[in-house]
mmCIF file of C-alpha atoms in Angstrom:
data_model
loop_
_atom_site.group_PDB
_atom_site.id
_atom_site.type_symbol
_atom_site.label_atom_id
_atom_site.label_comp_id
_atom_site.label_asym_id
_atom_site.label_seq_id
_atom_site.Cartn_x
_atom_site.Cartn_y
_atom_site.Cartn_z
ATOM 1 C CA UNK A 1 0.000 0.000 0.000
ATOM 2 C CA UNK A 2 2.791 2.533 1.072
ATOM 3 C CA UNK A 3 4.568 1.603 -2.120
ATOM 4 C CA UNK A 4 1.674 3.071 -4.123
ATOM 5 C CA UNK A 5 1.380 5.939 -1.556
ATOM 6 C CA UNK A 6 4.873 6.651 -3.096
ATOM 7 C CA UNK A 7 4.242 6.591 -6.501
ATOM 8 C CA UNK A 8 1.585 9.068 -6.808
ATOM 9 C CA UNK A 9 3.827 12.503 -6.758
ATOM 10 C CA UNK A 10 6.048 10.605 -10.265
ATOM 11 C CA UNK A 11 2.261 10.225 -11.136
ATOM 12 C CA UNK A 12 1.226 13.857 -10.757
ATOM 13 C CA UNK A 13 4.684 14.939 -12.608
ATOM 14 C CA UNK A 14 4.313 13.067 -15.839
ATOM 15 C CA UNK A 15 0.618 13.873 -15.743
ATOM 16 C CA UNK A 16 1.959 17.922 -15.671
ATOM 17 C CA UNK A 17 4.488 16.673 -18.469
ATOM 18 C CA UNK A 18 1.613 15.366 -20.446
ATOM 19 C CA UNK A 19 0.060 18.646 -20.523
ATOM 20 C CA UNK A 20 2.797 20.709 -20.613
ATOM 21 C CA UNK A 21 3.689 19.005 -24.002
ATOM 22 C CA UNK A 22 0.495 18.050 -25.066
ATOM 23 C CA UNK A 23 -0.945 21.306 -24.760
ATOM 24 C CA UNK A 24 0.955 22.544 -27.734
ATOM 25 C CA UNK A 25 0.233 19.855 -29.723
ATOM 26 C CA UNK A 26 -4.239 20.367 -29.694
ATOM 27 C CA UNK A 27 -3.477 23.530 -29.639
ATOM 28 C CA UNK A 28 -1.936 22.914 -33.292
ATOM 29 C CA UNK A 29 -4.645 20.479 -34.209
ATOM 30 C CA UNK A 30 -7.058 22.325 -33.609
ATOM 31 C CA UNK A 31 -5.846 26.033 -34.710
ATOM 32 C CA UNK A 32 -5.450 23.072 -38.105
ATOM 33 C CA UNK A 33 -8.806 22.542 -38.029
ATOM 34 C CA UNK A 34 -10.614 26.007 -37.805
ATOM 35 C CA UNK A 35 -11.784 27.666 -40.770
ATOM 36 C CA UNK A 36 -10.393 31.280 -41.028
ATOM 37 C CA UNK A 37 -13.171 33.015 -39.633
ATOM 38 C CA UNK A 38 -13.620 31.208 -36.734
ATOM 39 C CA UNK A 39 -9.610 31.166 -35.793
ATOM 40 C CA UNK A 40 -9.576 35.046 -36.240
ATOM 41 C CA UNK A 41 -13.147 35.068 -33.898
ATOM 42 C CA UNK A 42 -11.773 32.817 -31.368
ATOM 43 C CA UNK A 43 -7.851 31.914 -31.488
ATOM 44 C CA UNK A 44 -7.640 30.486 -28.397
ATOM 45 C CA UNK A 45 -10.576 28.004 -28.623
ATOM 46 C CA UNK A 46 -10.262 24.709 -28.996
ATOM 47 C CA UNK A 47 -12.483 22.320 -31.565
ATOM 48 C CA UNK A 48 -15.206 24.818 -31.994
ATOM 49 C CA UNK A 49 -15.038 23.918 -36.199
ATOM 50 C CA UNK A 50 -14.033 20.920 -37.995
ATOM 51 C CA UNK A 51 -12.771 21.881 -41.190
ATOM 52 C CA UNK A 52 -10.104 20.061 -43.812
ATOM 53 C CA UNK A 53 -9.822 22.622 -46.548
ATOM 54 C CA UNK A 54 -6.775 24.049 -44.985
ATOM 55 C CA UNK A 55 -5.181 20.748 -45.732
ATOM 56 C CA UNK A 56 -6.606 20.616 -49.127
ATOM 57 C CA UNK A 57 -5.052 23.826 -50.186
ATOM 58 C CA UNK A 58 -1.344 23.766 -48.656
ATOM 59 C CA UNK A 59 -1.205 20.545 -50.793
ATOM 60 C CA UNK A 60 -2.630 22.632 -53.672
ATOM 61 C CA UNK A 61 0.342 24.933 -52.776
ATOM 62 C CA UNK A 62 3.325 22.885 -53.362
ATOM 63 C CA UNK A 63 3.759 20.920 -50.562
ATOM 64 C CA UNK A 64 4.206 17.558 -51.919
ATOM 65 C CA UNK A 65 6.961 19.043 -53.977
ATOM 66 C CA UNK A 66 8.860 20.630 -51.104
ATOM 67 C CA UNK A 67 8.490 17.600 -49.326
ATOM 68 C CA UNK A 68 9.881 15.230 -51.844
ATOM 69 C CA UNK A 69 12.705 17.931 -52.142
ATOM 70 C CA UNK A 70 13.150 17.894 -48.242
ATOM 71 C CA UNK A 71 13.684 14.142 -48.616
ATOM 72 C CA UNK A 72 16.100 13.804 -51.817
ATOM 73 C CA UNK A 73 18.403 15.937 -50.233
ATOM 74 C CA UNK A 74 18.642 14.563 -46.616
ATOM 75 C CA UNK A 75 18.624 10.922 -48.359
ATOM 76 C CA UNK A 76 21.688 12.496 -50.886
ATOM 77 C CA UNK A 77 23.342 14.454 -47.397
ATOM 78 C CA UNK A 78 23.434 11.246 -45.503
ATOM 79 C CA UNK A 79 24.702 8.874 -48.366
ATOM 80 C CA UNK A 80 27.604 11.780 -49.173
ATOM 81 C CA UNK A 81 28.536 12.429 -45.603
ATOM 82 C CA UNK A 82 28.426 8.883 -44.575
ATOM 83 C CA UNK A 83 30.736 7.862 -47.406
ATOM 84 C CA UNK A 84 33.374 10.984 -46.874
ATOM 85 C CA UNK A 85 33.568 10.584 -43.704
ATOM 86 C CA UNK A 86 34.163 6.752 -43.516
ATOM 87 C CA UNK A 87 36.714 7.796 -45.970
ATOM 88 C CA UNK A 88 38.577 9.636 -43.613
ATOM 89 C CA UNK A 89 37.634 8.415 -40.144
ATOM 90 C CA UNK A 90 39.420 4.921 -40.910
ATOM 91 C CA UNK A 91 43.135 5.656 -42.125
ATOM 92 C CA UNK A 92 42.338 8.513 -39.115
ATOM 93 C CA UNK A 93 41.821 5.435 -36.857
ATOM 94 C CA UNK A 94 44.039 2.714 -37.946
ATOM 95 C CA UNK A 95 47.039 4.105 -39.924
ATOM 96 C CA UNK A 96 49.468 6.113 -38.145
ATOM 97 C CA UNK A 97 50.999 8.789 -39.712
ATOM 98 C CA UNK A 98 52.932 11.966 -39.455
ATOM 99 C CA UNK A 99 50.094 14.727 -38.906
ATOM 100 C CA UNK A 100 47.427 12.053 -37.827
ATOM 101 C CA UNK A 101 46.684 13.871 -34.965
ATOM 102 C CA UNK A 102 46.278 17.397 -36.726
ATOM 103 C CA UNK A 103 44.384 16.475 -39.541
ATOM 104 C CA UNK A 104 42.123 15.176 -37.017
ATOM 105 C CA UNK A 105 42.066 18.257 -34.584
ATOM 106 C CA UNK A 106 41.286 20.158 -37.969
ATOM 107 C CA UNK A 107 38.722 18.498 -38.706
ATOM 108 C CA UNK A 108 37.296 18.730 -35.315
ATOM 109 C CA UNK A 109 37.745 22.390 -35.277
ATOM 110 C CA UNK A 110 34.847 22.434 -37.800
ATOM 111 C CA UNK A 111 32.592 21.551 -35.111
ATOM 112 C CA UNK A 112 33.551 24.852 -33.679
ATOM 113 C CA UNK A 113 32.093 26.946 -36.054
ATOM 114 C CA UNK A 114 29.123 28.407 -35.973
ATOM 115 C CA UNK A 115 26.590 27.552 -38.554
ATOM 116 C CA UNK A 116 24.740 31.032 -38.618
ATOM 117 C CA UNK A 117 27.982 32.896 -38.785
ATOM 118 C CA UNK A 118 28.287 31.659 -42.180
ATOM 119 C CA UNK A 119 24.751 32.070 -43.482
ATOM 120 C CA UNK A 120 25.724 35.534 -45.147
ATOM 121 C CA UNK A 121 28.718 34.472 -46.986
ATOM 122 C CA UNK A 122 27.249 31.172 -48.026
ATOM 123 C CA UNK A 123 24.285 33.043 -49.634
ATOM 124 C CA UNK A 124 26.479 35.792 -51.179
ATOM 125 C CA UNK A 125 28.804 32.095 -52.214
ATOM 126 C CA UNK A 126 25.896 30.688 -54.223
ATOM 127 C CA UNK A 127 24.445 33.884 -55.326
ATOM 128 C CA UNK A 128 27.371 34.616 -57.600
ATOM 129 C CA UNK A 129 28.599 31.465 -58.664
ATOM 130 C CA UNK A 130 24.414 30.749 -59.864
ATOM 131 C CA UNK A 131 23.274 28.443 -57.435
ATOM 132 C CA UNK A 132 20.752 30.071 -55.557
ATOM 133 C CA UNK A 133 17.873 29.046 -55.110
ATOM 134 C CA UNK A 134 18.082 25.138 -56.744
ATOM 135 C CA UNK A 135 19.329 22.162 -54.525
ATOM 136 C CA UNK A 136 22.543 21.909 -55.078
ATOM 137 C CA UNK A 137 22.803 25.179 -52.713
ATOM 138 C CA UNK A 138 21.185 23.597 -49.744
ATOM 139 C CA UNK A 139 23.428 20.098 -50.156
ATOM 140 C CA UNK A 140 26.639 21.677 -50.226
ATOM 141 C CA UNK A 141 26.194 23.190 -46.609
ATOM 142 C CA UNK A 142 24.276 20.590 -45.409
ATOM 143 C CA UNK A 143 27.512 17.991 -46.341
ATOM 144 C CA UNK A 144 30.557 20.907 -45.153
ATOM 145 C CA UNK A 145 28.398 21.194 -41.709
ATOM 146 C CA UNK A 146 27.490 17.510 -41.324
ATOM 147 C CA UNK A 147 31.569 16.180 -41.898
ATOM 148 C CA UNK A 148 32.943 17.610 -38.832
ATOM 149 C CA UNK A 149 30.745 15.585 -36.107
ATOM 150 C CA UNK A 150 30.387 12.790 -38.719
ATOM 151 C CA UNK A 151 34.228 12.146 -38.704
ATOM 152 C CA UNK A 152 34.666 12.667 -35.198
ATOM 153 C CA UNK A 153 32.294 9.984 -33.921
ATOM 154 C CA UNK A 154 33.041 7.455 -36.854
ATOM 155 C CA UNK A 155 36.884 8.155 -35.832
ATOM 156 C CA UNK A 156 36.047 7.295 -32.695
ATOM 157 C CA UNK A 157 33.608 4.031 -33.472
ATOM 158 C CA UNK A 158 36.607 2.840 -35.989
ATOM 159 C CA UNK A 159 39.279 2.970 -33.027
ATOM 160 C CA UNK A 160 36.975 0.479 -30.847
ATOM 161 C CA UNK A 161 36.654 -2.567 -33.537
ATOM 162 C CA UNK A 162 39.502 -4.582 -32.453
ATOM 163 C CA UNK A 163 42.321 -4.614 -34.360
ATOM 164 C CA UNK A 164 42.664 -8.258 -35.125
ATOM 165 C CA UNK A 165 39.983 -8.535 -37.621
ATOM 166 C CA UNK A 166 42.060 -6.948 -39.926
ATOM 167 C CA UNK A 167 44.900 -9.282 -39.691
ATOM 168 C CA UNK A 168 42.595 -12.367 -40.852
ATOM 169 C CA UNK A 169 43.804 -11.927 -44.861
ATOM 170 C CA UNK A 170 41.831 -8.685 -45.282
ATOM 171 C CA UNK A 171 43.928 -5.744 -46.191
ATOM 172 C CA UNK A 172 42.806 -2.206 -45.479
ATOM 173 C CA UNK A 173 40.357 -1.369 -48.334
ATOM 174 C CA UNK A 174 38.341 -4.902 -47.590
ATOM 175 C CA UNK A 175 38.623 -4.124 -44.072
ATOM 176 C CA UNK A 176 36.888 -0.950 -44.832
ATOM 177 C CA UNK A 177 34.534 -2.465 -47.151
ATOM 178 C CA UNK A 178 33.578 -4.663 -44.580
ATOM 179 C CA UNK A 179 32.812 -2.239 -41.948
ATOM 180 C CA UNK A 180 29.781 -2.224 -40.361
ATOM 181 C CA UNK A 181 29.551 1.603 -40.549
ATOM 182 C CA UNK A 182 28.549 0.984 -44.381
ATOM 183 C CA UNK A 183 26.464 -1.936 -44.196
ATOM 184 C CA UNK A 184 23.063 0.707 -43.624
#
C-alpha cells in the first residue's frame, strides 16, 4: 500500500508533463482545423469547427513538392557524408601517420564553427557562382556542416573494432569495405 502511496507525486509529474507538451500539440490540431473566420473570432478556442480545406489547399500549394525535395536531399546528405567521412575516419583510426593527430584536430575544429555565422557568406557564395535558389545550394552546406561531427564519432567508433579482424587476410580497403559503418 505505502509503495503506491509513493508513486503518486512521479504520477502527478508526468501527468503535468503530459500537458505541458500536449498542450501545444491540440493547440496545433485544432488552430489546423478552424476555418479562417472562426480562428480570427476565437484563437484560443479549442475544436469549436471541424474543417479540412486548410489541408486541401497547402497541398494545392506545393507541398508535396517541397516535401519530396526535403527528402532527396537529406537521403543524398546522408549517403555523401556517410561515405566521406568513412573515408577519412578509418586511415584517421588505424594508420598512423605523421600529422594524424592534426588532420584530425582540424577536422574537429569544424565543429567549432558556428553555422549562422556563415549564413551571409554562403548566400552571397551561391548567389554569384548561380546556385541560388536550386538544390545543389542547400546540399553543399548541409555535407561541409554535417563532416565535422560525422568524422569525429566514426573516428572514434573505428578505433573500438579490435584490431585483429584486420589481420585475418583482409587488407585495409576490404577491411573498410567490410565495416559495419557501411552496411546501412
Amino acid at each position: 500500500m505505502t509503495a503506491t502511496f509513493k508513486k503518486i507525486p512521479l504520477y502527478v509529474i508526468a501527468l503535468l508533463l503530459l500537458v505541458f507538451t500536449g498542450f501545444p500539440f491540440l493547440y496545433m490540431l485544432s488552430t489546423a482545423l478552424k476555418d479562417q473566420s472562426s480562428f480570427f473570432e476565437a484563437p484560443f478556442s479549442f475544436f469549436t469547427s471541424f474543417n479540412l480545406e486548410n489541408f486541401a489547399s497547402v497541398f494545392e500549394m506545393g507541398l508535396t513538392r517541397y516535401f519530396f525535395n526535403s527528402i532527396l536531399i537529406s537521403f543524398l546528405a546522408v549517403i555523401i557524408v556517410m561515405f566521406i567521412a568513412s573515408l577519412a575516419s578509418y586511415p584517421l583510426s588505424r594508420m598512423k601517420f605523421k600529422f594524424n593527430r592534426v588532420l584530425f584536430l582540424i577536422f574537429i575544429s569544424g565543429m567549432m564553427l558556428p553555422i549562422h555565422a556563415t549564413l551571409i557568406p554562403i548566400f552571397k557564395l551561391t548567389e554569384n557562382i548561380g546556385l541560388y535558389d536550386t538544390l545543389w545550394a542547400l546540399l553543399g552546406p548541409y555535407i561541409a556542416f554535417s563532416l565535422p561531427i560525422s568524422i569525429f564519432i566514426l573516428t572514434q567508433f573505428m578505433q573500438e573494432i579490435p584490431k585483429t579482424s584486420s589481420t585475418y587476410g583482409m587488407n585495409s580497403f576490404l577491411h573498410w569495405c567490410s565495416s559495419p559503418v557501411l552496411k546501412v
